[in-house]
Coordinates of C-alpha atoms and ligand atoms in Angstrom, one line a residue:
X1 CA 136.7 119.8 123.2
X2 CA 134.5 122.1 126.0
X3 CA 132.2 120.4 127.9
X4 CA 128.9 121.0 125.6
X5 CA 130.8 119.8 123.1
X6 CA 131.4 116.2 125.3
X7 CA 127.4 117.0 126.0
X8 CA 126.3 115.9 122.8
X9 CA 128.6 114.0 121.8
X10 CA 127.3 111.4 124.5
X11 CA 124.0 112.4 123.7
X12 CA 124.5 111.5 119.4
X13 CA 126.5 108.8 120.5
X14 CA 123.5 107.4 122.7
X15 CA 120.7 107.8 120.0
X16 CA 123.1 106.2 117.3
X17 CA 122.9 103.2 120.2
X18 CA 119.2 103.4 120.6
X19 CA 118.6 103.7 116.1
X20 CA 120.5 100.4 115.7
X21 CA 118.7 98.5 118.3
X22 CA 115.5 100.0 117.2
X23 CA 116.8 98.1 113.9
X24 CA 115.2 94.3 114.5
X25 CA 112.1 95.7 116.1
X26 CA 111.7 97.9 112.7
X27 CA 111.8 94.6 111.1
X28 CA 109.9 93.0 113.2
X29 CA 106.8 94.3 113.1
X30 CA 103.9 93.9 111.0
X31 CA 102.8 97.3 109.4
X32 CA 99.5 97.6 107.8
X33 CA 98.8 98.5 104.3
X34 CA 95.4 99.7 102.7
X35 CA 93.9 97.4 99.6
X36 CA 94.9 99.6 96.6
X37 CA 92.4 100.6 93.4
X38 CA 94.2 102.3 91.1
X39 CA 93.0 102.3 87.6
X40 CA 92.2 105.7 85.8
X41 CA 88.2 105.5 87.0
X42 CA 89.2 104.4 90.5
X43 CA 86.7 106.6 92.7
X44 CA 84.1 104.2 90.7
X45 CA 85.4 100.7 91.5
X46 CA 85.3 102.2 94.8
X47 CA 81.7 102.2 95.0
X48 CA 81.8 99.0 95.0
X49 CA 83.9 98.3 98.2
X50 CA 82.2 100.6 100.6
X51 CA 78.2 99.4 99.5
X52 CA 80.4 95.4 99.7
X53 CA 80.9 96.9 103.1
X54 CA 77.7 97.9 104.4
X55 CA 79.2 101.7 104.6
X56 CA 75.5 103.8 105.2
X57 CA 76.3 107.1 106.3
X58 CA 79.7 108.0 105.2
X59 CA 82.0 111.6 106.2
X60 CA 83.4 113.0 102.7
X61 CA 86.7 115.0 105.1
X62 CA 88.4 117.6 102.4
X63 CA 89.2 121.4 102.5
X64 CA 87.6 123.7 101.2
X65 CA 89.4 124.2 97.7
X66 CA 89.4 120.8 97.5
X67 CA 84.9 120.7 97.4
X68 CA 84.3 123.4 94.7
X69 CA 86.9 121.4 91.9
X70 CA 85.0 119.4 89.4
X71 CA 87.1 117.0 90.7
X72 CA 85.3 116.6 94.2
X73 CA 82.4 115.6 91.3
X74 CA 83.9 112.2 90.8
X75 CA 83.3 111.7 94.6
X76 CA 79.5 112.6 95.9
X77 CA 77.9 112.2 91.6
X78 CA 79.1 108.3 92.5
X79 CA 78.0 108.6 96.0
X80 CA 75.1 110.2 95.6
X81 CA 73.7 107.3 92.6
X82 CA 74.2 105.2 95.1
X83 CA 72.4 107.1 97.7
X84 CA 74.2 106.8 99.9
X85 CA 73.7 109.1 102.9
X86 CA 77.1 111.3 102.9
X87 CA 77.9 114.3 104.8
X88 CA 80.7 116.8 103.9
X89 CA 83.2 118.6 106.6
X90 CA 84.8 120.5 104.8
X91 CA 87.2 122.9 106.6
X92 CA 91.0 121.3 106.9
X93 CA 93.5 123.6 105.9
X94 CA 97.2 124.1 105.4
X95 CA 99.0 122.0 108.5
X96 CA 96.4 121.3 110.2
X97 CA 96.2 121.9 114.0
X98 CA 94.5 120.4 117.2
X99 CA 91.7 123.0 116.8
X100 CA 91.3 121.9 113.4
X101 CA 90.9 118.2 114.4
X102 CA 88.1 118.9 117.2
X103 CA 85.9 120.7 114.1
X104 CA 86.5 118.2 112.1
X105 CA 85.9 115.4 115.8
X106 CA 82.1 117.3 115.5
X107 CA 81.6 117.0 112.2
X108 CA 82.0 112.9 112.2
X109 CA 79.6 112.6 115.4
X110 CA 77.1 115.4 114.7
X111 CA 76.8 113.3 111.4
X112 CA 76.5 109.5 113.7
X113 CA 78.9 109.0 110.3
X114 CA 79.8 104.9 110.5
X115 CA 82.7 105.5 107.8
X116 CA 85.3 108.5 106.9
X117 CA 86.4 109.4 103.1
X118 CA 89.0 111.6 103.4
X119 CA 90.0 113.1 99.5
X120 CA 92.7 115.7 98.9
X121 CA 96.5 116.2 99.7
X122 CA 98.2 115.2 102.3
X123 CA 96.7 117.5 105.2
X124 CA 93.7 116.4 104.3
X125 CA 94.3 112.4 105.6
X126 CA 96.3 113.3 107.4
X127 CA 93.7 114.8 109.5
X128 CA 91.7 112.3 109.0
X129 CA 93.4 109.7 110.5
X130 CA 93.2 111.8 113.7
X131 CA 90.0 112.7 113.9
X132 CA 88.5 108.8 112.4
X133 CA 90.3 107.4 115.9
X134 CA 89.2 109.7 117.7
X135 CA 85.6 110.4 116.8
X136 CA 85.3 106.0 116.6
X137 CA 86.8 106.4 120.1
X138 CA 85.9 109.5 122.2
X139 CA 89.1 109.5 122.2
X140 CA 90.4 113.5 123.5
X141 CA 93.3 114.3 120.2
X142 CA 96.3 115.4 121.9
X143 CA 96.7 112.8 124.2
X144 CA 97.0 111.1 120.8
X145 CA 100.2 111.9 120.0
X146 CA 103.7 110.1 120.4
X147 CA 104.2 106.3 118.7
X148 CA 101.7 103.1 119.4
X149 CA 98.6 106.0 121.7
X150 CA 96.3 104.9 119.6
X151 CA 94.8 101.3 120.7
X152 CA 92.1 101.2 118.1
X153 CA 90.7 101.4 114.6
X154 CA 88.6 104.6 113.2
X155 CA 85.6 103.6 111.3
X156 CA 86.3 102.9 107.9
X157 CA 88.3 104.2 106.2
X158 CA 89.3 105.1 102.7
X159 CA 91.7 107.3 101.5
X160 CA 92.1 109.4 97.9
X161 CA 95.3 111.3 97.0
X162 CA 94.8 114.3 95.0
X163 CA 98.6 114.9 95.1
X164 CA 101.4 112.7 94.2
X165 CA 103.4 112.8 97.3
X166 CA 102.6 112.7 100.8
X167 CA 102.2 108.7 100.4
X168 CA 99.4 110.1 103.3
X169 CA 97.1 107.0 102.3
X170 CA 99.6 104.2 103.9
X171 CA 101.8 105.7 106.7
X172 CA 101.1 104.9 109.6
X173 CA 102.0 108.8 110.4
X174 CA 100.1 112.0 111.0
X175 CA 101.3 115.6 111.1
X176 CA 99.3 117.5 113.9
X177 CA 99.8 121.6 113.6
X178 CA 100.3 122.7 117.3
X179 CA 98.9 126.0 117.7
X180 CA 100.2 126.2 121.6
X181 CA 103.7 126.6 120.3
X182 CA 103.2 125.7 116.4
X183 CA 104.9 123.0 116.6
X184 CA 104.6 119.9 114.2
X185 CA 103.4 117.4 116.1
X186 CA 103.6 113.4 115.3
X187 CA 100.8 110.6 116.3
X188 CA 102.1 108.1 114.6
X189 CA 100.2 103.8 115.1
X190 CA 99.3 101.6 113.3
X191 CA 95.2 101.6 113.9
X192 CA 96.0 105.1 111.6
X193 CA 96.3 104.0 108.1
X194 CA 92.8 103.8 106.4
X195 CA 91.7 100.6 104.5
X196 CA 91.2 100.9 101.5
X197 CA 93.7 103.7 99.0
X198 CA 92.7 105.6 95.7
X199 CA 94.4 106.3 92.9
X200 CA 92.4 107.6 90.7
X201 CA 94.8 109.6 87.9
X202 CA 91.7 112.1 87.1
X203 CA 91.6 114.0 90.1
X204 CA 95.7 114.9 90.1
X205 CA 95.3 116.3 86.2
X206 CA 94.6 119.6 86.9
X207 CA 97.0 120.1 89.5
X208 CA 99.3 123.4 88.8
X209 CA 102.9 122.0 88.1
X210 CA 104.0 123.5 91.6
X211 CA 101.9 121.8 93.1
X212 CA 103.3 118.4 91.4
X213 CA 106.7 119.7 91.5
X214 CA 106.7 119.9 94.7
X215 CA 104.8 116.8 95.7
X216 CA 106.8 115.4 93.7
X217 CA 110.0 116.1 94.7
X218 CA 108.1 114.8 98.8
X219 CA 107.4 111.4 97.0
X220 CA 111.0 111.7 95.9
X221 CA 112.7 111.7 98.7
X222 CA 110.8 109.9 101.1
X223 CA 112.1 107.1 98.5
X224 CA 115.5 108.2 98.8
X225 CA 115.7 108.7 102.9
X226 CA 114.0 105.1 102.5
X227 CA 117.2 103.6 101.4
X228 CA 119.7 105.5 103.2
X229 CA 118.3 104.8 106.1
X230 CA 119.7 101.9 109.4
X231 CA 116.4 100.0 108.8
X232 CA 116.1 99.1 105.0
X233 CA 115.4 95.9 103.5
X234 CA 117.3 94.1 101.4
X235 CA 112.5 93.4 99.9
X236 CA 112.6 97.3 100.3
X237 CA 115.3 98.6 98.6
X238 CA 114.1 96.8 95.7
X239 CA 110.6 98.9 96.9
X240 CA 113.0 102.6 96.5
X241 CA 114.9 102.0 93.8
X242 CA 111.9 101.5 91.4
X243 CA 109.5 103.9 93.1
X244 CA 113.2 106.7 92.6
X245 CA 113.4 105.4 89.1
X246 CA 109.3 106.6 88.4
X247 CA 109.6 109.2 90.1
X248 CA 112.7 110.4 87.4
X249 CA 111.2 109.1 84.4
X250 CA 107.6 110.4 85.2
X251 CA 108.3 113.8 87.9
X252 CA 109.3 115.5 84.7
X253 CA 106.8 114.0 82.4
X254 CA 104.0 115.5 84.7
X255 CA 105.4 118.7 85.1
X256 CA 105.4 119.4 81.7
X257 CA 103.6 117.9 77.8
X258 CA 102.3 115.1 80.0
X259 CA 100.6 117.1 83.2
X260 CA 97.2 115.4 81.2
X261 CA 98.2 112.6 80.5
X262 CA 96.6 110.2 83.2
X263 CA 99.1 107.1 82.2
X264 CA 102.4 109.6 83.9
X265 CA 99.4 110.9 86.8
X266 CA 98.8 106.8 87.4
X267 CA 102.8 105.9 87.4
X268 CA 103.3 109.2 90.2
X269 CA 100.4 108.4 91.8
X270 CA 101.3 105.1 92.4
X271 CA 105.5 105.7 93.3
X272 CA 104.1 108.0 96.0
X273 CA 102.0 105.2 97.2
X274 CA 104.7 103.2 97.2
X275 CA 107.3 105.2 99.2
X276 CA 104.5 105.8 101.6
X277 CA 105.1 102.1 102.6
X278 CA 108.8 101.7 102.2
X279 CA 109.1 105.5 104.2
X280 CA 106.5 104.1 107.0
X281 CA 108.5 101.5 108.3
X282 CA 111.9 103.1 108.1
X283 CA 111.7 106.1 108.8
X284 CA 113.5 109.3 106.8
X285 CA 116.0 111.4 108.0
X286 CA 118.4 114.7 107.9
X287 CA 115.9 116.9 104.3
X288 CA 112.9 115.9 106.9
X289 CA 113.4 117.1 109.8
X290 CA 115.4 120.0 108.4
X291 CA 111.9 120.5 106.8
X292 CA 109.9 119.9 109.5
X293 CA 111.1 122.9 110.9
X294 CA 111.2 125.5 107.2
X295 CA 107.2 123.9 107.2
X296 CA 106.3 125.2 110.9
X297 CA 108.8 128.9 110.5
X298 CA 107.8 130.2 108.0
X299 CA 104.7 127.9 107.1
X300 CA 107.6 126.9 103.4
X301 CA 105.0 123.6 101.7
X302 CA 106.9 120.5 103.3
X303 CA 107.5 118.7 99.7
X304 CA 109.0 122.5 98.6
X305 CA 111.5 122.2 101.9
X306 CA 112.3 118.9 100.8
X307 CA 113.7 119.4 97.5
X308 CA 116.3 122.5 98.8
X309 CA 117.0 120.5 101.0
X310 CA 117.3 116.5 100.0
X311 CA 120.9 117.5 97.3
X312 CA 123.1 118.7 100.2
X313 CA 121.9 115.9 102.8
X314 CA 122.9 113.7 99.9
X315 CA 126.2 115.5 99.6
X316 CA 126.4 115.3 103.7
X317 CA 125.7 111.6 103.3
X318 CA 128.4 110.3 100.7
X319 CA 131.9 110.0 103.2
X320 CA 128.6 108.0 105.2
X321 CA 127.1 106.4 102.3
X322 CA 128.7 106.1 99.4
X323 CA 127.7 102.8 98.1
X324 CA 124.1 102.8 98.6
X325 CA 123.9 107.1 97.6
X326 CA 126.6 104.8 93.9
X327 CA 124.0 101.6 93.8
X328 CA 120.6 104.7 93.3
X329 CA 123.2 105.9 90.8
X330 CA 123.1 103.2 89.2
X331 CA 119.6 102.0 89.6
X332 CA 119.1 105.8 87.1
X333 CA 122.2 104.5 84.7
X334 CA 124.7 105.7 86.0
X335 CA 126.9 103.7 85.5
X336 CA 130.8 105.6 84.9
X337 CA 133.2 106.1 87.2
X338 CA 134.0 104.9 90.8
X339 CA 130.9 104.5 93.8
X340 CA 132.3 108.2 95.2
X341 CA 131.3 109.9 91.3
X342 CA 128.2 107.8 90.2
X343 CA 127.4 109.3 94.1
X344 CA 128.0 112.7 93.4
X345 CA 126.5 112.5 90.2
X346 CA 123.6 111.6 91.9
X347 CA 123.3 114.7 93.4
X348 CA 124.1 116.0 90.7
X349 CA 121.5 114.8 88.7
X350 CA 118.8 115.4 92.0
X351 CA 120.2 118.6 91.3
X352 CA 119.3 119.1 87.4
X353 CA 115.2 117.1 88.7
X354 CA 114.8 120.8 90.9
X355 CA 116.7 122.6 87.7
X356 CA 114.3 121.3 85.5
X357 CA 111.1 122.1 87.8
X358 CA 112.0 125.4 88.6
X359 CA 112.5 124.8 92.2
X360 CA 115.6 126.6 93.1
X361 CA 116.8 128.3 97.0
X362 CA 116.4 131.6 97.0
X363 CA 118.9 134.2 99.2
X364 CA 118.0 135.0 102.8
X365 CA 114.6 132.7 102.4
X366 CA 115.2 132.0 107.2
X367 CA 116.6 134.8 109.4
X368 CA 119.6 134.3 110.9
X369 CA 118.0 135.1 114.4
X370 CA 116.3 131.0 113.7
X371 CA 119.0 128.7 113.5
X372 CA 120.1 128.0 116.9
X373 CA 116.0 127.1 117.6
X374 CA 115.7 125.7 114.4
X375 CA 118.9 123.7 114.9
X376 CA 118.2 122.8 118.5
X377 CA 114.6 121.2 117.1
X378 CA 115.6 119.0 114.4
X379 CA 118.4 117.8 116.1
X380 CA 115.5 116.6 119.2
X381 CA 113.3 115.0 116.4
X382 CA 116.5 113.7 114.3
X383 CA 117.5 112.0 117.1
X384 CA 114.3 111.4 120.1
X385 CA 112.4 109.8 116.6
X386 CA 115.2 108.1 116.0
X387 CA 116.0 109.1 112.1
X388 CA 117.5 106.7 110.8
X389 CA 120.6 108.5 109.3
X390 CA 123.9 107.3 108.3
X391 CA 125.1 110.3 109.1
X392 CA 125.1 112.7 112.2
X393 CA 126.1 115.6 113.1
X394 CA 128.9 116.6 115.1
X395 CA 127.7 119.4 117.5
X396 CA 124.6 121.8 116.5
X397 CA 127.0 124.6 115.5
X398 CA 128.4 122.4 113.0
X399 CA 123.6 122.2 112.0
X400 CA 124.0 126.0 112.0
X401 CA 126.4 126.1 109.4
X402 CA 124.9 123.4 107.0
X403 CA 121.4 125.2 106.5
X404 CA 122.8 128.6 106.7
X405 CA 125.4 126.8 103.6
X406 CA 122.1 126.2 102.1
X407 CA 119.8 129.4 102.2
X408 CA 121.9 132.7 103.0
X409 CA 125.2 131.2 101.0
Ligands
FE2_1 FE1 107.3 114.2 102.9

């Protein structure tokens, strides 16, 4: 055994021990959740809440594409009707960086805002979490990176997701890209969770099918990684199994003939939200660790990257988490066979779902020369977070081979 291998093994066991020690801490913590309005006219119902809070000068944070869509007018018309003096910052781009956060802070201050309404996908809501707390408390954005660095709430904060995937409207995490080292940095704080989550399916019916598919697979990954997390609890287990069942039922409907059905869009919005509630308490796992690197190095959309990696990671977990995988299979009515057979059938079910959503890896999606740095960054993220996963890789080389098999076979 080489010195390098011994060092890796030592580090691995230190972090496994650390992850186990953190379980009671995570289970003890009380994670805030937003008040939720979920129905076919949720944006209108939101106005009642805003007025009750005495909001007078909200700023809407979104991206420049969404602000031109008719769905955006659901919000602006409701604010106009109530004669509320709002401003719009529509400068959010995919994978927001610190320069963008600074611009958002400036826009909030110029408007003398008293509330934030984030509307859009995960990028808009993630950006708004940091913009709001920094603008309200005069924080330096880069100093908020890490665990629990943000000590105070921002202004009253409403989040309106327009995709069913990230669950960002309820999580304690915001991911910001550092334009200096091109790495994704996590801002984690109980204080950045929105006060109100508005789930309105009318905002989701026009989504392109590929985005519906990728974001839905992100939500499925959250629920599955949460169920497999060592930090899960019986209560979270029940939520995750229901979420997994709902996503397997409603995601294909939203992707296919019933894409305009408000009912199945609402079910997916709720499933995504519930997955956000659970994974924020249990953390995620290798799928997200790998997907974050695919996003950082190749700009691969987060949900797509998760979908491509998920079946392989589930297979990797089989020897250590056969029972947990079999339980997820049973929730999907896969009841025949041994636990091992059920676990394998679950992997098959996820592959089948990806294929039905036109999600397939293309040959040579990643550069071989990137494998080493990518694996190093993934291991750092998984170990340092720590992600309480049921199985760890034995060496960096093993992880490199694993990624190679997914994308370069
Ligand atoms: Fe995710």
